[in-house]
Amino acid sequence: MFITFEGIEGAGKSTQAKMLYQYLKSQGKPVILTKEPGGTERGKRIREILLSKTDEPFPHIAELFLYEADRNLHINNLIKPYLQKGYTVISDRYTHSTLAYQGYARGLDINLIQQLNNIATEGLQPDITFLIDIPVEEGLKRITRYREKDRIEEEDINFHHRLREGFLKIAQQEGDKVVVLDGTLPPETLFKKVLDTLKERNII
Ligand code: Z5A
């Protein structure tokens, strides 16, 4: 099974992804936790290019291609091989992030991104996606509490509002493939909802 977590910065998706990984591991299930960008060796180098700050302009198309290149490495060198070995793969971010960040927030063409997502993933879609939704101000407050903002997090507040709205729109369009959860709930309450959903759908 392939499970992805999505959301704006500070939503708490990494926390939920880790909790699920630890839970499945404790049950003796074969499971791997990974992330985008940077789930592979080469991907880590791409991540550094994407998130570091320099004075050189970063055209949106160049950024988009790097996320898709990272994804294609991720699919071929990690996700597919582990799925073939019978592992559950949990990814902290995947294609919905590109639609939300590069599409809805940056304003690149949604159809173009969908096409590139299909090429990069070679058609591999998650069995389920959890969108952890949280108000923008709350998410940004959480991240500035524990670390310095990266290049994308420094975008203006309207960027972050477009991002959250974009994620919600994607979830609405994708129906029950994307489960929206309230990220303002305590981590344990949220995690119970994640587990209940996965059990109800016979995913775990
Ligand atoms: N990006 C993109 O533009 N296009 C793409 O296609 C892809 C990605 C794949 C990756 O950053 C960046 O790349 C990201 C999108 C862009 N944007 N930025 N910047 P990243 O991987 O470094 O960071 P992130 O994915 O944005 O994660 P994050 O900011 O660290 O947030 P999070 O994973 O949602 O949250 P967390 O680490 O679980 O928790 C954040 C804090 O909140 C922490 O102190 C927790 O203890 C606390 N927390 C967590 N859950 C809760 C609850 N439920 N209640 C209260 N407090 C909580």
Short mmCIF file of C-alpha atoms and ligand atoms in Angstrom, two decimals:
data_model
loop_
_atom_site.label_atom_id
_atom_site.label_comp_id
_atom_site.label_asym_id
_atom_site.label_seq_id
_atom_site.Cartn_x
_atom_site.Cartn_y
_atom_site.Cartn_z
CA MET A 1 0.00 0.00 0.00
CA PHE A 2 1.12 3.52 -0.77
CA ILE A 3 0.00 6.22 1.69
CA THR A 4 0.78 9.93 1.38
CA PHE A 5 0.46 12.89 3.74
CA GLU A 6 -0.03 16.43 2.48
CA GLY A 7 -0.59 19.89 3.87
CA ILE A 8 0.75 23.41 4.24
CA GLU A 9 3.84 24.11 6.35
CA GLY A 10 3.46 23.29 10.01
CA ALA A 11 0.22 21.34 9.47
CA GLY A 12 1.62 18.35 11.35
CA LYS A 13 1.82 15.90 8.45
CA SER A 14 5.39 14.78 9.23
CA THR A 15 4.27 14.05 12.80
CA GLN A 16 1.37 11.89 11.55
CA ALA A 17 3.52 10.15 8.92
CA LYS A 18 6.05 9.25 11.64
CA MET A 19 3.34 8.05 14.03
CA LEU A 20 1.93 5.77 11.34
CA TYR A 21 5.39 4.45 10.49
CA GLN A 22 6.10 3.67 14.16
CA TYR A 23 2.68 2.06 14.63
CA LEU A 24 3.06 -0.26 11.61
CA LYS A 25 6.60 -1.12 12.63
CA SER A 26 5.43 -2.01 16.13
CA GLN A 27 2.89 -4.35 14.52
CA GLY A 28 5.74 -6.12 12.72
CA LYS A 29 4.64 -4.90 9.28
CA PRO A 30 7.21 -4.13 6.55
CA VAL A 31 7.04 -0.36 6.18
CA ILE A 32 9.19 2.50 4.96
CA LEU A 33 8.86 6.23 5.64
CA THR A 34 10.08 8.61 2.96
CA LYS A 35 9.55 12.18 1.78
CA GLU A 36 9.58 14.61 -1.15
CA PRO A 37 11.71 16.34 -2.06
CA GLY A 38 14.77 14.34 -1.02
CA GLY A 39 13.74 10.70 -0.65
CA THR A 40 16.80 9.39 -2.54
CA GLU A 41 20.54 10.13 -2.64
CA ARG A 42 20.31 12.30 -5.76
CA GLY A 43 17.00 13.66 -4.48
CA LYS A 44 18.75 15.02 -1.39
CA ARG A 45 20.95 17.14 -3.66
CA ILE A 46 17.88 18.35 -5.57
CA ARG A 47 16.22 19.22 -2.25
CA GLU A 48 19.20 21.37 -1.31
CA ILE A 49 18.88 23.30 -4.60
CA LEU A 50 15.12 23.72 -4.11
CA LEU A 51 15.05 24.93 -0.52
CA SER A 52 18.31 26.86 -0.11
CA LYS A 53 18.36 30.63 -0.41
CA THR A 54 20.54 32.43 -3.00
CA ASP A 55 20.31 35.78 -4.77
CA GLU A 56 19.94 34.12 -8.18
CA PRO A 57 16.36 34.17 -9.53
CA PHE A 58 14.61 30.77 -9.55
CA PRO A 59 12.18 30.58 -12.49
CA HIS A 60 8.98 28.70 -11.60
CA ILE A 61 9.40 26.25 -14.50
CA ALA A 62 12.90 25.32 -13.34
CA GLU A 63 11.51 24.73 -9.84
CA LEU A 64 8.68 22.59 -11.22
CA PHE A 65 11.04 20.40 -13.27
CA LEU A 66 13.29 19.83 -10.27
CA TYR A 67 10.36 18.62 -8.13
CA GLU A 68 9.33 16.28 -10.94
CA ALA A 69 12.89 15.02 -11.44
CA ASP A 70 13.14 14.33 -7.71
CA ARG A 71 9.80 12.45 -7.92
CA ASN A 72 10.89 10.27 -10.84
CA LEU A 73 14.05 9.27 -8.96
CA HIS A 74 11.93 8.61 -5.89
CA ILE A 75 9.46 6.41 -7.77
CA ASN A 76 12.10 4.36 -9.58
CA ASN A 77 14.77 4.06 -6.91
CA LEU A 78 12.69 3.75 -3.77
CA ILE A 79 8.87 3.69 -3.93
CA LYS A 80 8.35 1.04 -6.64
CA PRO A 81 11.09 -1.33 -5.43
CA TYR A 82 9.67 -1.27 -1.87
CA LEU A 83 6.06 -1.71 -3.04
CA GLN A 84 7.22 -4.68 -5.13
CA LYS A 85 8.82 -6.20 -2.03
CA GLY A 86 5.46 -5.95 -0.24
CA TYR A 87 6.24 -2.94 1.97
CA THR A 88 3.78 -0.24 2.92
CA VAL A 89 5.31 3.02 1.68
CA ILE A 90 4.46 6.23 3.54
CA SER A 91 5.50 9.45 1.83
CA ASP A 92 5.56 12.87 3.45
CA ARG A 93 4.37 14.86 0.37
CA TYR A 94 3.84 13.67 -3.22
CA THR A 95 2.03 14.91 -6.37
CA HIS A 96 -0.65 16.94 -4.57
CA SER A 97 2.10 19.24 -3.25
CA THR A 98 3.14 20.14 -6.80
CA LEU A 99 -0.44 20.89 -7.78
CA ALA A 100 -0.92 23.04 -4.69
CA TYR A 101 2.47 24.83 -4.53
CA GLN A 102 3.51 25.19 -8.16
CA GLY A 103 -0.07 25.22 -9.49
CA TYR A 104 -2.51 26.97 -7.18
CA ALA A 105 0.03 29.04 -5.22
CA ARG A 106 2.62 29.91 -7.92
CA GLY A 107 0.05 30.04 -10.73
CA LEU A 108 1.54 27.53 -13.19
CA ASP A 109 -0.89 25.71 -15.47
CA ILE A 110 -2.72 22.91 -13.61
CA ASN A 111 -3.07 20.72 -16.71
CA LEU A 112 0.65 20.98 -17.40
CA ILE A 113 1.41 19.93 -13.81
CA GLN A 114 -1.00 17.00 -14.05
CA GLN A 115 0.76 15.83 -17.21
CA LEU A 116 4.21 16.18 -15.65
CA ASN A 117 3.01 14.41 -12.49
CA ASN A 118 1.81 11.50 -14.64
CA ILE A 119 5.12 11.33 -16.48
CA ALA A 120 7.20 11.58 -13.29
CA THR A 121 5.16 9.01 -11.34
CA GLU A 122 4.78 6.69 -14.32
CA GLY A 123 1.10 6.56 -13.33
CA LEU A 124 1.64 5.40 -9.75
CA GLN A 125 -1.00 6.94 -7.48
CA PRO A 126 -1.33 6.63 -3.72
CA ASP A 127 -3.95 4.25 -2.31
CA ILE A 128 -4.95 7.04 0.04
CA THR A 129 -3.83 10.59 0.84
CA PHE A 130 -4.34 12.38 4.15
CA LEU A 131 -4.56 16.15 3.84
CA ILE A 132 -3.85 17.68 7.23
CA ASP A 133 -5.60 21.03 7.09
CA ILE A 134 -4.76 23.94 9.35
CA PRO A 135 -5.22 27.74 9.21
CA VAL A 136 -2.22 29.40 7.54
CA GLU A 137 -1.35 31.59 10.52
CA GLU A 138 -1.31 28.61 12.89
CA GLY A 139 0.96 26.58 10.56
CA LEU A 140 3.45 29.42 10.13
CA LYS A 141 3.44 30.09 13.88
CA ARG A 142 4.34 26.45 14.52
CA ILE A 143 7.32 26.36 12.15
CA THR A 144 8.86 29.67 13.23
CA ARG A 145 8.76 28.34 16.79
CA TYR A 146 11.23 25.54 16.02
CA ARG A 147 13.30 26.45 12.97
CA GLU A 148 14.36 29.12 10.47
CA LYS A 149 12.05 29.54 7.44
CA ASP A 150 13.28 28.10 4.11
CA ARG A 151 12.99 29.75 0.67
CA ILE A 152 9.36 28.75 0.09
CA GLU A 153 8.17 29.48 3.60
CA GLU A 154 9.37 33.06 3.17
CA GLU A 155 6.71 33.69 0.48
CA ASP A 156 4.08 36.30 1.38
CA ILE A 157 0.91 35.41 3.28
CA ASN A 158 -1.28 35.40 0.14
CA PHE A 159 0.88 32.62 -1.31
CA HIS A 160 0.12 30.51 1.77
CA HIS A 161 -3.61 31.26 1.56
CA ARG A 162 -3.69 30.22 -2.12
CA LEU A 163 -1.82 27.10 -1.11
CA ARG A 164 -4.29 26.06 1.57
CA GLU A 165 -7.26 26.78 -0.71
CA GLY A 166 -5.54 24.82 -3.50
CA PHE A 167 -5.08 21.76 -1.31
CA LEU A 168 -8.75 21.91 -0.25
CA LYS A 169 -9.87 22.25 -3.86
CA ILE A 170 -7.78 19.24 -4.92
CA ALA A 171 -9.28 17.21 -2.05
CA GLN A 172 -12.78 18.17 -3.13
CA GLN A 173 -12.06 17.15 -6.73
CA GLU A 174 -10.51 13.81 -5.80
CA GLY A 175 -13.38 12.64 -3.59
CA ASP A 176 -12.62 9.83 -1.13
CA LYS A 177 -9.04 9.33 -2.40
CA VAL A 178 -8.09 12.34 -0.26
CA VAL A 179 -9.17 12.40 3.40
CA VAL A 180 -9.13 15.87 4.98
CA LEU A 181 -8.36 15.98 8.69
CA ASP A 182 -8.43 18.92 11.09
CA GLY A 183 -4.76 19.67 11.91
CA THR A 184 -5.67 21.77 14.95
CA LEU A 185 -6.63 18.59 16.83
CA PRO A 186 -4.03 17.13 19.22
CA PRO A 187 -1.60 14.71 17.49
CA GLU A 188 -3.01 11.59 19.23
CA THR A 189 -6.63 12.46 18.30
CA LEU A 190 -5.58 13.06 14.71
CA PHE A 191 -3.66 9.82 14.61
CA LYS A 192 -6.70 7.87 15.83
CA LYS A 193 -8.62 9.27 12.84
CA VAL A 194 -5.81 8.22 10.50
CA LEU A 195 -5.83 4.68 11.91
CA ASP A 196 -9.64 4.41 11.92
CA THR A 197 -9.76 5.45 8.26
CA LEU A 198 -7.04 3.01 7.22
CA LYS A 199 -8.74 0.15 9.06
CA GLU A 200 -12.21 1.00 7.73
CA ARG A 201 -10.82 0.85 4.18
CA ASN A 202 -8.82 -2.33 4.80
CA ILE A 203 -5.61 -0.53 3.91
CA ILE A 204 -3.87 -1.79 7.05
N1 Z5A B 1 7.21 21.40 -2.24
C1 Z5A B 1 6.75 21.99 -3.40
O1 Z5A B 1 6.73 23.22 -3.51
N2 Z5A B 1 6.36 21.18 -4.44
C2 Z5A B 1 6.40 19.83 -4.37
O2 Z5A B 1 6.05 19.15 -5.34
C3 Z5A B 1 6.86 19.23 -3.14
C4 Z5A B 1 7.26 20.04 -2.11
C5 Z5A B 1 6.92 17.74 -3.03
C6 Z5A B 1 9.41 20.81 1.56
O3 Z5A B 1 9.67 21.26 2.83
C7 Z5A B 1 8.99 22.05 0.78
O4 Z5A B 1 8.88 21.72 -0.60
C8 Z5A B 1 7.62 22.48 1.22
C9 Z5A B 1 6.74 22.28 0.01
C10 Z5A B 1 7.68 22.25 -1.13
N3 Z5A B 1 7.54 23.86 1.47
N4 Z5A B 1 8.25 24.52 2.11
N5 Z5A B 1 8.94 25.14 2.64
P1 Z5A B 1 9.94 20.36 4.08
O5 Z5A B 1 9.86 18.93 3.69
O6 Z5A B 1 11.18 20.81 4.71
O7 Z5A B 1 8.88 20.86 5.09
P2 Z5A B 1 7.37 20.67 5.15
O8 Z5A B 1 6.95 19.51 4.33
O9 Z5A B 1 6.70 21.94 4.82
O10 Z5A B 1 7.15 20.26 6.67
P3 Z5A B 1 7.07 21.15 7.97
O11 Z5A B 1 7.04 22.58 7.70
O12 Z5A B 1 8.17 20.72 8.86
O13 Z5A B 1 5.66 20.84 8.55
P4 Z5A B 1 4.79 19.55 8.89
O14 Z5A B 1 5.47 18.32 8.39
O15 Z5A B 1 3.44 19.75 8.40
O16 Z5A B 1 4.71 19.58 10.45
P5 Z5A B 1 5.41 18.73 11.60
O17 Z5A B 1 6.89 18.71 11.39
O18 Z5A B 1 4.70 17.48 11.81
O19 Z5A B 1 5.05 19.69 12.83
C11 Z5A B 1 5.39 21.06 12.86
C12 Z5A B 1 5.39 21.54 14.34
O20 Z5A B 1 4.05 21.47 14.84
C13 Z5A B 1 6.25 20.68 15.28
O21 Z5A B 1 6.77 21.51 16.28
C14 Z5A B 1 5.24 19.71 15.88
O22 Z5A B 1 5.62 19.25 17.15
C15 Z5A B 1 3.99 20.57 15.96
N6 Z5A B 1 2.76 19.77 15.76
C16 Z5A B 1 2.59 18.71 14.92
N7 Z5A B 1 1.34 18.24 14.98
C17 Z5A B 1 0.69 19.03 15.88
C18 Z5A B 1 -0.65 19.05 16.36
N8 Z5A B 1 -1.56 18.17 15.92
N9 Z5A B 1 -0.99 19.98 17.26
C19 Z5A B 1 -0.07 20.91 17.69
N10 Z5A B 1 1.23 20.93 17.28
C20 Z5A B 1 1.60 20.01 16.37
#
